[in-house]
Short mmCIF file of C-alpha atoms in Angstrom, two decimals:
data_model
loop_
_atom_site.label_atom_id
_atom_site.label_comp_id
_atom_site.label_asym_id
_atom_site.label_seq_id
_atom_site.Cartn_x
_atom_site.Cartn_y
_atom_site.Cartn_z
CA MET A 6 -100.84 -34.35 -28.83
CA GLN A 7 -102.67 -35.38 -25.67
CA LEU A 8 -101.33 -33.68 -22.54
CA SER A 9 -100.30 -36.05 -19.76
CA ASP A 10 -101.70 -35.75 -16.24
CA GLN A 11 -98.33 -34.38 -15.20
CA GLN A 12 -98.47 -31.66 -17.86
CA VAL A 13 -102.00 -30.70 -16.86
CA LYS A 14 -100.84 -30.52 -13.25
CA GLN A 15 -97.85 -28.35 -14.27
CA PHE A 16 -100.20 -25.99 -16.10
CA GLU A 17 -102.54 -25.72 -13.13
CA THR A 18 -99.73 -25.13 -10.62
CA GLU A 19 -97.13 -23.16 -12.59
CA GLY A 20 -99.34 -21.63 -15.25
CA TYR A 21 -97.37 -22.76 -18.30
CA ILE A 22 -96.05 -25.76 -20.23
CA PHE A 23 -92.98 -25.67 -22.46
CA PHE A 24 -92.57 -28.21 -25.28
CA PRO A 25 -89.15 -28.22 -26.99
CA ASN A 26 -88.90 -29.28 -30.64
CA VAL A 27 -92.55 -29.81 -31.56
CA PHE A 28 -92.36 -28.61 -35.16
CA SER A 29 -89.71 -29.86 -37.56
CA GLN A 30 -87.13 -27.61 -39.18
CA GLN A 31 -88.93 -28.20 -42.49
CA GLU A 32 -92.25 -27.00 -41.08
CA ILE A 33 -90.62 -23.97 -39.48
CA GLY A 34 -88.63 -23.31 -42.64
CA ARG A 35 -91.87 -23.13 -44.64
CA LEU A 36 -93.18 -20.45 -42.27
CA ASN A 37 -89.92 -18.51 -42.09
CA ASP A 38 -89.74 -18.38 -45.87
CA GLU A 39 -92.91 -16.27 -45.83
CA LEU A 40 -91.73 -13.71 -43.27
CA PRO A 41 -89.77 -11.21 -45.39
CA ALA A 42 -92.75 -10.69 -47.70
CA ILE A 43 -95.16 -10.42 -44.75
CA PHE A 44 -93.04 -7.91 -42.85
CA ALA A 45 -92.45 -5.84 -46.00
CA GLN A 46 -96.17 -5.20 -46.38
CA ARG A 47 -97.42 -1.73 -45.43
CA ARG A 48 -100.73 -2.79 -43.92
CA GLU A 49 -102.47 -1.71 -40.76
CA GLU A 50 -102.07 -5.19 -39.23
CA ASN A 51 -98.29 -4.68 -39.15
CA ILE A 52 -97.41 -2.62 -36.07
CA ARG A 53 -93.90 -1.20 -36.25
CA GLU A 54 -91.55 -0.37 -33.36
CA LYS A 55 -91.60 3.06 -31.77
CA ASP A 56 -87.98 3.88 -32.62
CA SER A 57 -87.47 1.95 -35.84
CA ASP A 58 -89.21 0.67 -38.94
CA ALA A 59 -88.88 -2.94 -37.73
CA VAL A 60 -92.17 -4.86 -37.43
CA ARG A 61 -93.10 -5.40 -33.77
CA THR A 62 -96.28 -7.39 -34.32
CA ALA A 63 -97.89 -8.74 -37.48
CA PHE A 64 -101.54 -9.41 -36.66
CA ALA A 65 -103.97 -11.75 -38.41
CA VAL A 66 -101.41 -13.22 -40.80
CA HIS A 67 -103.49 -16.41 -40.92
CA THR A 68 -106.23 -14.51 -42.74
CA TYR A 69 -104.13 -13.74 -45.81
CA ASN A 70 -101.24 -16.23 -45.84
CA GLU A 71 -101.83 -19.89 -46.66
CA SER A 72 -99.03 -21.40 -44.55
CA PHE A 73 -99.95 -19.41 -41.46
CA GLY A 74 -103.59 -20.25 -42.19
CA LEU A 75 -102.68 -23.92 -41.88
CA LEU A 76 -100.76 -23.27 -38.69
CA ALA A 77 -103.79 -21.54 -37.18
CA ARG A 78 -105.69 -24.84 -37.36
CA HIS A 79 -102.77 -27.11 -36.55
CA PRO A 80 -103.69 -29.92 -34.16
CA ARG A 81 -100.43 -29.67 -32.20
CA LEU A 82 -101.49 -26.14 -31.22
CA VAL A 83 -105.27 -26.35 -31.05
CA ARG A 84 -105.79 -29.72 -29.35
CA PRO A 85 -103.83 -29.06 -26.13
CA VAL A 86 -105.82 -25.86 -25.61
CA MET A 87 -109.12 -27.66 -26.34
CA GLN A 88 -108.10 -30.21 -23.73
CA LEU A 89 -107.25 -27.62 -21.08
CA LEU A 90 -110.31 -25.46 -21.80
CA ASN A 91 -112.46 -28.57 -22.05
CA GLY A 92 -114.31 -27.78 -25.26
CA PRO A 93 -114.25 -26.14 -28.68
CA VAL A 94 -112.18 -22.97 -29.18
CA TYR A 95 -112.17 -20.08 -31.62
CA MET A 96 -109.32 -17.78 -32.64
CA HIS A 97 -109.49 -14.61 -30.55
CA GLN A 98 -106.17 -13.26 -31.83
CA PHE A 99 -103.33 -14.43 -34.10
CA LYS A 100 -100.00 -12.66 -34.36
CA ILE A 101 -96.31 -12.91 -35.02
CA ASN A 102 -94.37 -11.03 -32.36
CA ALA A 103 -91.14 -10.15 -34.09
CA LYS A 104 -88.45 -9.04 -31.72
CA ALA A 105 -86.08 -7.83 -34.40
CA ALA A 106 -82.32 -8.15 -34.02
CA PHE A 107 -80.93 -4.94 -32.43
CA ASN A 108 -84.35 -3.22 -32.58
CA GLY A 109 -86.92 -5.39 -30.78
CA ASP A 110 -88.47 -3.36 -27.98
CA VAL A 111 -89.70 -4.56 -24.57
CA TRP A 112 -93.12 -5.90 -23.69
CA GLN A 113 -93.99 -4.58 -20.26
CA TRP A 114 -95.27 -6.77 -17.40
CA HIS A 115 -98.87 -7.74 -18.07
CA GLN A 116 -101.55 -10.42 -18.13
CA ASP A 117 -103.23 -11.10 -21.47
CA PHE A 118 -106.66 -11.57 -19.95
CA GLY A 119 -106.26 -8.12 -18.42
CA THR A 120 -106.45 -6.65 -21.93
CA TRP A 121 -109.00 -9.11 -23.30
CA THR A 122 -111.50 -8.47 -20.54
CA ARG A 123 -110.98 -4.70 -20.21
CA ASP A 124 -110.89 -3.89 -23.93
CA ASP A 125 -112.97 -6.70 -25.44
CA LEU A 126 -115.23 -7.71 -22.53
CA MET A 127 -114.14 -11.33 -22.62
CA PRO A 128 -116.21 -12.76 -19.73
CA GLU A 129 -113.90 -15.33 -18.10
CA PRO A 130 -110.24 -16.41 -18.29
CA ARG A 131 -111.26 -19.40 -20.43
CA ALA A 132 -108.72 -18.58 -23.13
CA MET A 133 -104.97 -18.83 -23.48
CA ASN A 134 -101.93 -18.32 -25.66
CA ILE A 135 -100.05 -21.07 -27.35
CA SER A 136 -96.90 -19.99 -29.15
CA VAL A 137 -94.41 -21.42 -31.61
CA PHE A 138 -90.79 -20.29 -31.80
CA LEU A 139 -89.81 -19.42 -35.38
CA ASP A 140 -86.24 -18.76 -34.22
CA GLU A 141 -84.10 -20.24 -31.51
CA VAL A 142 -84.95 -18.37 -28.33
CA ASN A 143 -81.89 -17.91 -26.14
CA GLU A 144 -80.83 -15.76 -23.20
CA PHE A 145 -79.66 -13.00 -25.55
CA ASN A 146 -82.49 -12.29 -27.97
CA GLY A 147 -85.32 -11.19 -25.68
CA PRO A 148 -86.94 -14.37 -24.36
CA LEU A 149 -90.36 -14.28 -22.76
CA LEU A 150 -90.10 -13.96 -18.97
CA LEU A 151 -92.83 -15.70 -16.98
CA ILE A 152 -93.68 -15.41 -13.30
CA PRO A 153 -94.66 -18.97 -12.35
CA LYS A 154 -97.82 -19.31 -10.25
CA SER A 155 -98.85 -15.70 -10.86
CA HIS A 156 -102.01 -16.85 -12.70
CA GLN A 157 -103.39 -18.01 -9.35
CA HIS A 158 -104.01 -14.38 -8.35
CA GLY A 159 -106.71 -13.81 -10.96
CA ASN A 160 -107.10 -10.58 -12.87
CA LEU A 161 -104.82 -8.01 -11.22
CA GLU A 162 -105.07 -4.24 -11.13
CA ALA A 163 -103.46 -2.65 -14.19
CA GLY A 164 -102.90 0.71 -15.83
CA HIS A 165 -103.22 1.48 -19.54
CA ASP A 166 -99.74 2.24 -20.84
CA VAL A 167 -100.00 3.95 -24.21
CA THR A 168 -96.58 5.62 -24.30
CA SER A 169 -93.78 3.15 -23.45
CA THR A 170 -93.94 1.28 -26.76
CA SER A 171 -95.81 1.53 -30.06
CA TYR A 172 -98.57 -0.75 -28.77
CA PRO A 173 -101.00 0.06 -25.91
CA LEU A 174 -101.07 -2.45 -23.06
CA TRP A 175 -102.68 -2.88 -19.65
CA THR A 176 -99.59 -3.20 -17.43
CA LEU A 177 -98.89 -4.07 -13.80
CA ASP A 178 -97.12 -1.77 -11.39
CA HIS A 179 -93.64 -2.54 -10.09
CA GLU A 180 -94.77 -3.34 -6.55
CA ALA A 181 -97.10 -6.07 -7.80
CA VAL A 182 -94.44 -7.59 -10.05
CA THR A 183 -91.88 -7.54 -7.23
CA ARG A 184 -94.28 -9.31 -4.88
CA LEU A 185 -95.23 -11.95 -7.47
CA VAL A 186 -91.58 -12.66 -8.32
CA GLU A 187 -90.77 -13.05 -4.62
CA GLN A 188 -93.44 -15.74 -4.50
CA GLY A 189 -92.94 -17.51 -7.83
CA GLY A 190 -89.51 -16.53 -9.17
CA LEU A 191 -88.84 -15.97 -12.85
CA VAL A 192 -88.38 -18.37 -15.75
CA ALA A 193 -87.41 -17.78 -19.37
CA PRO A 194 -88.26 -20.80 -21.52
CA LYS A 195 -85.53 -21.19 -24.14
CA GLY A 196 -85.16 -23.65 -26.97
CA PRO A 197 -84.71 -24.24 -30.68
CA ALA A 198 -87.02 -23.04 -33.43
CA GLY A 199 -90.07 -25.29 -33.49
CA SER A 200 -90.50 -25.29 -29.72
CA MET A 201 -93.91 -24.49 -28.28
CA LEU A 202 -95.01 -22.60 -25.17
CA LEU A 203 -98.50 -22.57 -23.69
CA PHE A 204 -99.49 -20.32 -20.80
CA HIS A 205 -102.49 -19.29 -18.74
CA CYS A 206 -104.09 -16.00 -19.78
CA ASN A 207 -103.60 -14.65 -16.25
CA LEU A 208 -99.92 -15.58 -16.08
CA VAL A 209 -97.88 -12.39 -15.64
CA HIS A 210 -95.18 -12.06 -18.29
CA ALA A 211 -92.92 -9.58 -20.07
CA SER A 212 -89.95 -9.62 -22.40
CA PRO A 213 -86.82 -7.46 -22.55
CA GLY A 214 -85.55 -5.67 -25.62
CA ASN A 215 -83.38 -7.51 -28.10
CA ILE A 216 -79.91 -6.00 -28.53
CA SER A 217 -78.46 -9.19 -30.01
CA PRO A 218 -77.83 -9.75 -33.72
CA TRP A 219 -80.38 -12.59 -33.69
CA SER A 220 -84.04 -12.06 -34.54
CA ARG A 221 -86.64 -13.67 -32.30
CA ASN A 222 -89.93 -14.29 -34.08
CA ILE A 223 -92.67 -16.05 -32.11
CA ILE A 224 -96.19 -16.87 -33.32
CA TYR A 225 -99.04 -16.53 -30.81
CA LEU A 226 -102.43 -18.13 -31.15
CA SER A 227 -104.85 -16.77 -28.56
CA LEU A 228 -107.57 -19.40 -28.38
CA CYS A 229 -110.80 -18.88 -26.47
CA HIS A 230 -113.61 -21.27 -25.56
CA VAL A 231 -116.47 -20.58 -27.99
CA GLU A 232 -118.93 -19.88 -25.16
CA ASN A 233 -116.53 -17.30 -23.73
CA HIS A 234 -116.38 -15.10 -26.83
CA ILE A 235 -115.84 -11.36 -26.48
CA ARG A 236 -118.86 -9.13 -25.96
CA ARG A 237 -117.50 -5.76 -27.17
CA HIS A 238 -116.07 -4.93 -30.58
CA GLN A 239 -114.08 -1.84 -29.73
CA ARG A 240 -110.70 -2.89 -31.09
CA PRO A 241 -110.14 -3.55 -34.79
CA GLU A 242 -111.38 -6.90 -36.08
CA TRP A 243 -107.80 -7.94 -36.95
CA ILE A 244 -106.76 -7.54 -33.28
CA ALA A 245 -109.83 -9.08 -31.59
CA HIS A 246 -111.56 -11.39 -34.04
CA ARG A 247 -115.35 -11.54 -34.31
CA ASP A 248 -115.67 -14.95 -35.94
CA PHE A 249 -116.49 -17.27 -33.06
CA THR A 250 -116.67 -20.44 -35.14
CA ALA A 251 -115.07 -23.47 -33.48
CA ILE A 252 -111.76 -24.39 -35.07
CA GLU A 253 -111.64 -27.82 -36.69
CA PRO A 254 -108.06 -29.02 -36.25
CA LEU A 255 -106.39 -30.22 -39.46
CA ALA A 256 -104.33 -33.39 -39.90
CA ASP A 257 -100.97 -33.52 -38.17
CA ASP A 258 -99.04 -33.33 -41.45
CA SER A 259 -100.95 -30.31 -42.72
CA LEU A 260 -97.88 -28.07 -42.77
CA SER A 261 -95.74 -30.61 -44.62
CA ASP A 262 -95.47 -30.08 -48.34
CA VAL A 263 -96.73 -32.55 -50.92
CA ARG A 264 -93.40 -34.26 -51.40
CA GLU A 265 -92.93 -34.68 -47.65
CA ARG A 266 -96.39 -36.19 -47.34
CA PHE A 267 -95.60 -38.55 -50.18
CA GLU A 268 -92.39 -39.59 -48.45
CA ASN A 269 -94.16 -40.08 -45.14
CA HIS A 270 -96.99 -42.30 -46.45
CA MET B 24 -54.11 -13.07 -6.66
CA GLN B 25 -51.60 -14.20 -9.26
CA LEU B 26 -53.15 -15.18 -12.58
CA SER B 27 -52.26 -18.66 -13.78
CA ASP B 28 -50.78 -19.25 -17.21
CA GLN B 29 -54.13 -20.67 -18.24
CA GLN B 30 -55.93 -17.49 -17.15
CA VAL B 31 -53.44 -15.31 -19.00
CA LYS B 32 -53.94 -17.46 -22.08
CA GLN B 33 -57.75 -17.16 -21.72
CA PHE B 34 -57.40 -13.39 -21.54
CA GLU B 35 -55.22 -13.25 -24.62
CA THR B 36 -57.46 -15.53 -26.67
CA GLU B 37 -60.97 -14.73 -25.45
CA GLY B 38 -60.42 -11.20 -24.14
CA TYR B 39 -61.86 -11.71 -20.64
CA ILE B 40 -61.55 -13.67 -17.39
CA PHE B 41 -64.45 -14.31 -15.02
CA PHE B 42 -63.79 -15.02 -11.32
CA PRO B 43 -66.83 -16.17 -9.30
CA ASN B 44 -66.98 -15.38 -5.56
CA VAL B 45 -63.83 -13.30 -5.08
CA PHE B 46 -65.21 -10.93 -2.43
CA SER B 47 -67.02 -12.19 0.65
CA GLN B 48 -70.62 -11.34 1.43
CA GLN B 49 -69.33 -9.22 4.34
CA GLU B 50 -67.08 -7.18 2.08
CA ILE B 51 -69.86 -6.72 -0.48
CA GLY B 52 -72.33 -5.92 2.29
CA ARG B 53 -70.10 -3.09 3.48
CA LEU B 54 -70.15 -1.57 -0.01
CA ASN B 55 -73.87 -2.13 -0.56
CA ASP B 56 -74.65 -0.40 2.73
CA GLU B 57 -73.24 2.80 1.25
CA LEU B 58 -75.24 2.75 -1.99
CA PRO B 59 -78.54 4.38 -0.96
CA ALA B 60 -76.73 7.47 0.39
CA ILE B 61 -74.49 7.65 -2.68
CA PHE B 62 -77.34 7.35 -5.18
CA ALA B 63 -79.43 9.88 -3.26
CA GLN B 64 -76.81 12.58 -3.78
CA ARG B 65 -77.57 15.25 -6.36
CA ARG B 66 -74.06 15.68 -7.72
CA GLU B 67 -72.76 15.95 -11.25
CA GLU B 68 -70.93 12.63 -10.95
CA ASN B 69 -74.28 10.84 -10.69
CA ILE B 70 -75.71 10.37 -14.19
CA ARG B 71 -79.40 9.48 -14.15
CA GLU B 72 -81.34 7.44 -16.73
CA LYS B 73 -82.97 9.14 -19.69
CA ASP B 74 -86.52 8.07 -18.77
CA SER B 75 -86.36 7.91 -14.97
CA ASP B 76 -84.66 9.38 -11.93
CA ALA B 77 -82.74 6.16 -11.31
CA VAL B 78 -78.95 6.51 -11.18
CA ARG B 79 -77.33 5.01 -14.29
CA THR B 80 -73.71 5.65 -13.38
CA ALA B 81 -72.11 7.02 -10.23
CA PHE B 82 -68.64 8.23 -11.20
CA ALA B 83 -65.61 8.73 -8.95
CA VAL B 84 -67.23 7.38 -5.81
CA HIS B 85 -63.77 6.37 -4.58
CA THR B 86 -62.85 10.05 -4.24
CA TYR B 87 -65.46 10.82 -1.58
CA ASN B 88 -66.44 7.47 0.01
CA GLU B 89 -64.03 5.62 2.28
CA SER B 90 -65.17 2.06 1.55
CA PHE B 91 -65.07 2.57 -2.20
CA GLY B 92 -61.74 4.34 -1.73
CA LEU B 93 -60.38 1.13 -0.18
CA LEU B 94 -61.85 -0.95 -3.01
CA ALA B 95 -60.12 1.27 -5.58
CA ARG B 96 -56.76 0.12 -4.20
CA HIS B 97 -57.76 -3.46 -3.46
CA PRO B 98 -55.08 -5.99 -4.41
CA ARG B 99 -57.59 -8.51 -5.77
CA LEU B 100 -58.53 -5.92 -8.38
CA VAL B 101 -55.32 -4.05 -8.99
CA ARG B 102 -52.75 -6.86 -9.04
CA PRO B 103 -54.25 -8.95 -11.88
CA VAL B 104 -54.33 -5.86 -14.08
CA MET B 105 -50.73 -4.93 -13.13
CA GLN B 106 -49.76 -8.46 -14.11
CA LEU B 107 -51.50 -8.33 -17.48
CA LEU B 108 -50.31 -4.80 -18.28
CA ASN B 109 -46.85 -5.67 -16.99
CA GLY B 110 -46.28 -2.64 -14.77
CA PRO B 111 -47.74 0.04 -12.51
CA VAL B 112 -51.25 1.31 -13.19
CA TYR B 113 -53.26 4.43 -12.38
CA MET B 114 -57.01 4.91 -12.09
CA HIS B 115 -58.32 6.26 -15.39
CA GLN B 116 -61.98 5.93 -14.39
CA PHE B 117 -63.99 4.56 -11.44
CA LYS B 118 -67.73 4.06 -11.52
CA ILE B 119 -70.71 2.13 -10.27
CA ASN B 120 -72.94 1.14 -13.17
CA ALA B 121 -76.33 0.74 -11.57
CA LYS B 122 -78.80 -1.06 -13.75
CA ALA B 123 -81.81 -0.32 -11.58
CA ALA B 124 -84.65 -2.80 -11.22
CA PHE B 125 -87.34 -2.06 -13.87
CA ASN B 126 -85.51 1.08 -15.04
CA GLY B 127 -81.95 0.20 -16.01
CA ASP B 128 -81.38 1.20 -19.62
CA VAL B 129 -79.21 -0.49 -22.24
CA TRP B 130 -75.54 0.09 -22.93
CA GLN B 131 -75.05 -0.07 -26.66
CA TRP B 132 -72.36 -2.18 -28.37
CA HIS B 133 -68.97 -0.54 -27.87
CA GLN B 134 -65.30 -0.87 -27.02
CA ASP B 135 -64.05 1.10 -24.02
CA PHE B 136 -60.77 1.97 -25.66
CA GLY B 137 -62.77 3.47 -28.51
CA THR B 138 -63.95 6.19 -26.13
CA TRP B 139 -60.71 6.52 -24.19
CA THR B 140 -58.61 7.11 -27.28
CA ARG B 141 -61.08 9.29 -29.20
CA ASP B 142 -62.15 11.49 -26.29
CA ASP B 143 -59.10 11.38 -24.00
CA LEU B 144 -56.26 10.61 -26.43
CA MET B 145 -55.15 7.53 -24.54
CA PRO B 146 -52.23 6.39 -26.73
CA GLU B 147 -52.45 2.57 -26.65
CA PRO B 148 -54.87 -0.13 -25.46
CA ARG B 149 -52.70 -0.68 -22.39
CA ALA B 150 -55.63 -0.30 -20.00
CA MET B 151 -58.62 -2.41 -19.02
CA ASN B 152 -61.71 -2.77 -16.89
CA ILE B 153 -61.96 -4.96 -13.88
CA SER B 154 -65.40 -5.15 -12.30
CA VAL B 155 -67.00 -6.40 -9.11
CA PHE B 156 -70.62 -7.55 -8.93
CA LEU B 157 -72.44 -5.87 -6.02
CA ASP B 158 -75.56 -7.92 -6.80
CA GLU B 159 -76.07 -11.36 -8.21
CA VAL B 160 -75.95 -11.04 -11.97
CA ASN B 161 -78.37 -13.40 -13.64
CA GLU B 162 -80.00 -13.84 -17.05
CA PHE B 163 -82.85 -11.51 -16.07
CA ASN B 164 -81.28 -8.34 -14.69
CA GLY B 165 -79.25 -7.04 -17.61
CA PRO B 166 -75.96 -8.95 -17.57
CA LEU B 167 -72.98 -7.70 -19.53
CA LEU B 168 -72.80 -9.35 -22.96
CA LEU B 169 -69.32 -9.92 -24.32
CA ILE B 170 -68.23 -10.93 -27.82
CA PRO B 171 -65.31 -13.29 -27.19
CA LYS B 172 -62.19 -12.71 -29.33
CA SER B 173 -63.47 -9.36 -30.59
CA HIS B 174 -60.53 -7.56 -28.93
CA GLN B 175 -58.26 -9.12 -31.56
CA HIS B 176 -59.61 -6.71 -34.18
CA GLY B 177 -58.11 -3.62 -32.53
CA ASN B 178 -59.88 -0.29 -32.40
CA LEU B 179 -62.92 -0.53 -34.68
CA GLU B 180 -64.83 2.21 -36.50
CA ALA B 181 -67.48 3.81 -34.28
CA GLY B 182 -70.06 6.57 -34.29
CA HIS B 183 -70.77 8.97 -31.44
CA ASP B 184 -74.24 8.14 -30.12
CA VAL B 185 -75.48 11.01 -27.97
CA THR B 186 -79.22 10.29 -28.15
CA SER B 187 -80.00 6.63 -27.34
CA THR B 188 -79.32 6.92 -23.62
CA SER B 189 -78.42 9.64 -21.11
CA TYR B 190 -74.70 9.02 -21.61
CA PRO B 191 -72.74 9.64 -24.86
CA LEU B 192 -70.87 6.64 -26.23
CA TRP B 193 -68.81 5.68 -29.27
CA THR B 194 -70.81 2.74 -30.60
CA LEU B 195 -70.36 0.10 -33.29
CA ASP B 196 -72.73 -0.39 -36.19
CA HIS B 197 -74.96 -3.46 -36.46
CA GLU B 198 -73.08 -4.98 -39.38
CA ALA B 199 -69.82 -5.01 -37.40
CA VAL B 200 -71.49 -6.54 -34.34
CA THR B 201 -73.18 -9.22 -36.45
CA ARG B 202 -69.89 -10.16 -38.07
CA LEU B 203 -68.02 -10.30 -34.75
CA VAL B 204 -70.73 -12.44 -33.13
CA GLU B 205 -70.64 -14.84 -36.09
CA GLN B 206 -66.94 -15.28 -35.36
CA GLY B 207 -66.85 -15.28 -31.57
CA GLY B 208 -70.40 -15.90 -30.34
CA LEU B 209 -71.81 -14.21 -27.24
CA VAL B 210 -71.26 -14.83 -23.54
CA ALA B 211 -72.94 -13.31 -20.47
CA PRO B 212 -70.86 -13.97 -17.33
CA LYS B 213 -73.26 -14.58 -14.45
CA GLY B 214 -72.63 -15.21 -10.80
CA PRO B 215 -73.21 -14.19 -7.21
CA ALA B 216 -72.41 -10.82 -5.68
CA GLY B 217 -68.67 -10.65 -5.06
CA SER B 218 -67.76 -12.12 -8.45
CA MET B 219 -65.21 -10.32 -10.59
CA LEU B 220 -64.89 -9.82 -14.35
CA LEU B 221 -61.86 -8.51 -16.17
CA PHE B 222 -61.86 -7.71 -19.88
CA HIS B 223 -59.67 -6.26 -22.59
CA CYS B 224 -60.36 -2.62 -23.41
CA ASN B 225 -60.97 -3.53 -27.05
CA LEU B 226 -63.44 -6.31 -26.23
CA VAL B 227 -66.82 -5.42 -27.75
CA HIS B 228 -69.61 -5.51 -25.18
CA ALA B 229 -73.11 -4.23 -24.39
CA SER B 230 -75.86 -4.85 -21.88
CA PRO B 231 -79.64 -5.03 -22.28
CA GLY B 232 -82.14 -3.09 -20.21
CA ASN B 233 -83.25 -4.47 -16.86
CA ILE B 234 -86.99 -5.15 -16.68
CA SER B 235 -86.62 -7.50 -13.69
CA PRO B 236 -87.37 -6.56 -10.07
CA TRP B 237 -83.70 -7.12 -9.20
CA SER B 238 -81.14 -4.34 -9.24
CA ARG B 239 -77.78 -5.04 -10.88
CA ASN B 240 -75.01 -2.82 -9.53
CA ILE B 241 -71.51 -3.40 -10.86
CA ILE B 242 -68.34 -1.47 -9.96
CA TYR B 243 -65.84 -0.79 -12.73
CA LEU B 244 -62.22 0.15 -12.22
CA SER B 245 -60.62 1.27 -15.47
CA LEU B 246 -56.92 0.87 -14.85
CA CYS B 247 -54.26 2.15 -17.23
CA HIS B 248 -50.50 1.65 -17.38
CA VAL B 249 -48.92 4.83 -15.98
CA GLU B 250 -46.88 5.39 -19.15
CA ASN B 251 -50.05 5.22 -21.21
CA HIS B 252 -51.87 8.07 -19.47
CA ILE B 253 -54.33 10.20 -21.39
CA ARG B 254 -53.02 13.21 -23.33
CA ARG B 255 -56.17 15.34 -23.58
CA HIS B 256 -58.33 16.67 -20.76
CA GLN B 257 -61.55 17.35 -22.60
CA ARG B 258 -63.94 15.34 -20.42
CA PRO B 259 -64.58 16.23 -16.77
CA GLU B 260 -61.90 15.18 -14.32
CA TRP B 261 -64.37 12.87 -12.56
CA ILE B 262 -64.89 10.90 -15.80
CA ALA B 263 -61.29 10.78 -17.04
CA HIS B 264 -58.94 11.24 -14.10
CA ARG B 265 -55.79 13.36 -14.35
CA ASP B 266 -53.88 11.92 -11.43
CA PHE B 267 -51.49 9.44 -13.03
CA THR B 268 -49.87 8.29 -9.79
CA ALA B 269 -49.25 4.54 -9.64
CA ILE B 270 -51.70 2.77 -7.32
CA GLU B 271 -50.11 1.04 -4.34
CA PRO B 272 -52.30 -1.99 -3.64
CA LEU B 273 -53.48 -2.30 -0.03
CA ALA B 274 -53.46 -5.44 2.10
CA ASP B 275 -55.87 -8.20 1.14
CA ASP B 276 -58.04 -7.65 4.23
CA SER B 277 -58.36 -3.91 3.69
CA LEU B 278 -62.12 -4.06 3.17
CA SER B 279 -62.73 -6.19 6.27
CA ASP B 280 -63.78 -4.28 9.35
CA VAL B 281 -61.71 -4.14 12.54
CA ARG B 282 -63.56 -6.95 14.26
CA GLU B 283 -63.20 -9.23 11.24
CA ARG B 284 -59.49 -8.52 11.12
CA PHE B 285 -59.19 -9.31 14.80
CA GLU B 286 -61.00 -12.59 14.26
CA ASN B 287 -58.83 -13.48 11.30
CA HIS B 288 -55.47 -12.91 12.99
#
């Protein structure tokens, strides 16, 4: 999982890289099998939607679930970010964003670094998200919308929106979004379960609500260069982790089960 | 504007026909020029969104605006419906559904005939919508989602939802929508301003909110066979019209201005 020069260039210019079909259906199946039990748990890490009991975000699942724990150290996720950030990384945040069928609410227009630096005092934008689709993401079930090139503007002015949804977020105003879209357009990476999306922590993004009958679960690893760790511990530990240990990536077959490994070797 | 056998067959089987680029940019421009003044009016026909001052629906614009009055009798809209309904039609409802940039709210899953028969006692599903895109409709700005073939199930059970949005609607439950989508899938007709979409009044449809910086205005003519006129006048006249006179379609160039007509002849 070494990024090509062209992929690095795409990241620098556009602010994101999309990789269809990185994880097998077996690997994704292993993770999906765990979801009902995870979402059923009444724990503070599970944030539910404003207007329904559906889980909106399940934070820190890697800390209590073995399969997601393996994913959190998976080389296909960790190595590309280590390459782009040019050094060791730690896990700043880990979550499943579950845009439930019929009930998944919007994520407003925002930059992730906007929250990380304002709330957690992360010094520099030397961190980023890398995500894995647990479901097919299509035009109907609330895909992530990205504004290409918007990361080039640095950390933009934002307001703290604590009312629109069940989760507080530093969001951009409509004038700024309109201007950025005029410059960079909009893209919505779509693909089968197992696809992977990596994007710059200053890339402006949002996602619409999901009125379709198809769920849209996406896992996000927010990886940060170890030297760039957060300086303030204001948010709960399960939202902004305080363990700054460098992640040691596992073997590439770490999510495969024993029988699969046997068959593969 | 005579539908081909293939188009009639598509309507019967799938429940809709999409026609890209029917109206010219000049014709659409004439209509769009009127919108700011129409939306600015504080009149009961203009329904605003639940969470903003943006217009959600502007009803009966054809009754007080000349350009929209011409559109309401335009042969490219009226004749295909006369053909499919096999006779003269009257205007049951006329509206601009304005899904405003950033603010346009969802329309829940519903059938139009479900409302027309329950609220207005329209006897049979011998009526339908034909719509004109005033803006480009794309994957980002809240396109209409249709469930192909769902019209074949007739008038389905529905509940009266008076809280989700600013406009009351007879809506389908999630189980029914899931089942229908399993059978027919989902489509979102997209195309430039001036495109036209016609669909059966029992076709199940919805549209997501619009979080993009692009407005998405669509005009809907709900045309009904004159013999099938509504029997109850419970809703305001500007929502469910009581003039059952057959529409006489105008000439094809009726929306062109005088200079255009001079140039064309």
